[in-house]
Amino acid sequence: MEDLHYTLRSTPFGAIAIVWMKASEEEKVCRVFLPNDRIPTEELVRKAFSFSQKLTSNLVEGLGRQIDAFLRGKPVAFALDTIHLDQCPRFQKTILLAEYRIPRGWVSTYGKIARHLGTPGGARAVGGALLRNPFPIIIPCHRAIRSDGELGGFQGGLKMKQALLELEGIRFSSTGKVLAPSLFY
């Protein structure tokens, strides 16, 4: 039997929500919601997981502290064993794992990730899979950009994406393009 819960946490970017489940004695994170200018975070949770209950746990509190530290510019290594990655389709899971391997302070392009995964011409599919990333920050989808140096998209908005990259030492041109001397993959 699964119990679905959520925890809200204040961060420098606004409120985030961590949705998690407890099945048997194991807890797994199902979703992380980033701040949204249009809809309050708790409302996003309620729309997507109407039967969830507000509750916390040691695992979620620890993860919340890690996410907060990350959003304050601290280097954090997130563990994948706390997230319910198996809920993702196989193709998306492959993309998320490739994205997870991009180190702090590096970026890659949607196209480079697609080629690395053996799907040349699959840049849009990579972008779509990352846009639906249920674990932003834990799986750092903000590290994927367009091939022309533009940011692309991000669940938390482009201002947050740029701020996160700047916290990791990524520089930008005066026109807002990423200045990356070399790309991952």
C-alpha atoms as one frame of an Amber mdcrd trajectory, in Angstrom:
protein
   0.000   0.000   0.000   1.379   3.408  -0.990   0.949   6.618   0.951   1.508
   9.807  -1.036   2.720  12.920   0.788   4.215  16.308   0.057   6.448  18.737
   1.894   6.806  22.443   1.143  10.104  24.216   1.663  11.075  27.852   1.342
  14.195  28.491  -0.792  15.983  31.568  -2.136  13.944  31.153  -5.361  10.576
  30.631  -3.661   8.644  27.646  -2.346   9.438  24.192  -3.663   7.469  21.027
  -3.025   8.772  17.510  -2.659   6.174  14.833  -3.337   7.054  11.450  -1.919
   5.547   8.070  -1.266   5.980   5.438   1.338   5.566   1.880   0.125   6.182
  -0.745   2.790   9.040   0.776   4.769  10.721   2.499   1.812  10.340   6.191
   0.987  10.871   7.504  -2.554  10.572  10.983  -4.023   8.032  11.053  -6.871
   8.281  14.688  -7.900   9.919  18.014  -7.136   7.960  21.159  -7.993   9.922
  24.359  -8.536   8.532  27.848  -7.863   6.150  29.141 -10.499   5.242  32.784
 -11.099   1.704  31.935 -12.139   0.551  29.200  -9.736   1.502  28.731  -6.067
   3.572  25.592  -5.522   1.070  23.951  -3.197  -1.656  24.409  -5.814   0.560
  22.661  -8.398   0.906  19.730  -6.006  -2.841  19.618  -5.345  -3.610  19.594
  -9.081  -1.150  16.812  -9.878  -1.530  14.742  -6.693  -4.976  15.521  -5.285
  -4.907  12.684  -2.742  -1.518  13.583  -1.264  -1.256  14.721   2.326   1.091
  17.325   3.769   3.683  15.489   5.836   7.422  15.227   6.165  10.024  12.595
   6.997  13.713  12.425   7.811  14.517  11.530   4.182  12.514  14.450   2.794
  13.850  16.927   5.351  17.417  15.891   4.468  16.715  16.200   0.757  15.070
  19.592   1.339  18.201  20.822   3.120  20.349  19.573   0.215  18.161  21.317
  -2.378  18.240  24.528  -0.326  22.048  24.360  -0.100  22.267  23.744  -3.853
  20.015  26.730  -4.562  22.346  28.846  -2.420  25.321  27.875  -4.621  26.823
  25.060  -2.572  28.097  21.968  -4.400  25.777  19.076  -3.564  25.929  15.481
  -4.809  22.386  14.143  -4.902  21.821  10.403  -4.542  19.553   8.762  -7.089
  18.432   6.029  -4.712  15.999   8.442  -3.035  13.987   9.137  -6.208  11.363
   6.983  -7.929  13.128   7.029 -11.296  11.324   3.874 -12.426   8.131   5.912
 -12.902   9.724   7.475 -15.997   9.494   5.876 -19.449  12.706   4.104 -20.518
  13.676   6.781 -23.089  13.217   9.612 -20.595  15.058   7.688 -17.885  18.053
   7.256 -20.226  18.083  11.009 -20.921  17.725  11.888 -17.233  20.653   9.624
 -16.311  22.813  11.244 -19.027  21.849  14.677 -17.709  22.637  13.595 -14.141
  26.221  12.816 -15.216  26.910  16.390 -16.405  29.137  17.797 -13.646  28.648
  21.040 -11.788  30.059  23.966 -13.771  29.534  22.259 -17.149  26.760  22.399
 -19.717  25.833  20.331 -22.719  23.464  20.875 -25.594  20.272  18.974 -26.259
  21.854  17.799 -29.528  25.091  16.605 -27.917  23.127  14.623 -25.353  21.018
  13.079 -28.143  24.136  12.116 -30.128  25.780  10.697 -26.997  22.724   8.491
 -26.528  22.825   7.312 -30.152  19.886   9.445 -31.310  21.334  11.996 -33.747
  18.647  14.502 -34.648  16.914  13.867 -31.327  17.579  17.255 -29.729  13.867
  18.097 -29.468  13.113  14.728 -27.888  15.864  15.338 -25.329  14.498  18.807
 -24.621  10.993  17.430 -24.186  12.142  14.703 -21.827  14.052  17.244 -19.729
  11.097  19.645 -19.693   9.075  16.835 -18.067  11.881  15.952 -15.622  10.058
  15.073 -12.392  13.228  15.686 -10.346  14.630  19.109 -11.309  17.673  20.116
  -9.253  18.293  16.462  -8.216  18.711  15.717 -11.921  20.206  19.044 -13.035
  18.278  19.670 -16.257  19.314  23.328 -16.078  22.705  22.194 -17.452  21.269
  21.493 -20.934  21.178  24.382 -23.401  20.474  24.952 -27.074  23.296  24.549
 -29.598  23.301  28.315 -30.281  24.078  29.079 -26.619  20.514  30.119 -25.775
  19.117  28.687 -22.561  16.219  26.720 -24.027  13.543  25.943 -21.452  13.317
  25.153 -17.753  10.463  24.354 -15.376  11.535  27.081 -12.984  11.778  29.689
 -15.767  14.739  31.090 -17.655  15.732  33.568 -14.911  16.110  30.686 -12.463
  17.997  28.589 -15.045  20.484  31.398 -15.686  20.884  32.061 -11.952  21.576
  28.369 -11.281  24.185  28.233 -14.033  25.800  31.427 -12.724  25.956  29.880
  -9.236  27.931  27.054 -10.848  30.371  29.484 -12.483  28.909  29.509 -15.993
  29.330  32.874 -17.695  27.005  34.632 -20.112  27.511  37.047 -22.992  25.955
  40.501 -22.957  23.160  39.052 -25.119  22.376  36.314 -22.575  24.027  33.395
 -24.367  26.032  30.823 -22.440  29.783  31.218 -22.808  31.023  27.653 -22.585
  34.580  27.056 -23.751  33.833  23.326 -23.970  30.724  21.239 -23.606  30.135
  17.960 -21.820  29.627  14.955 -24.130
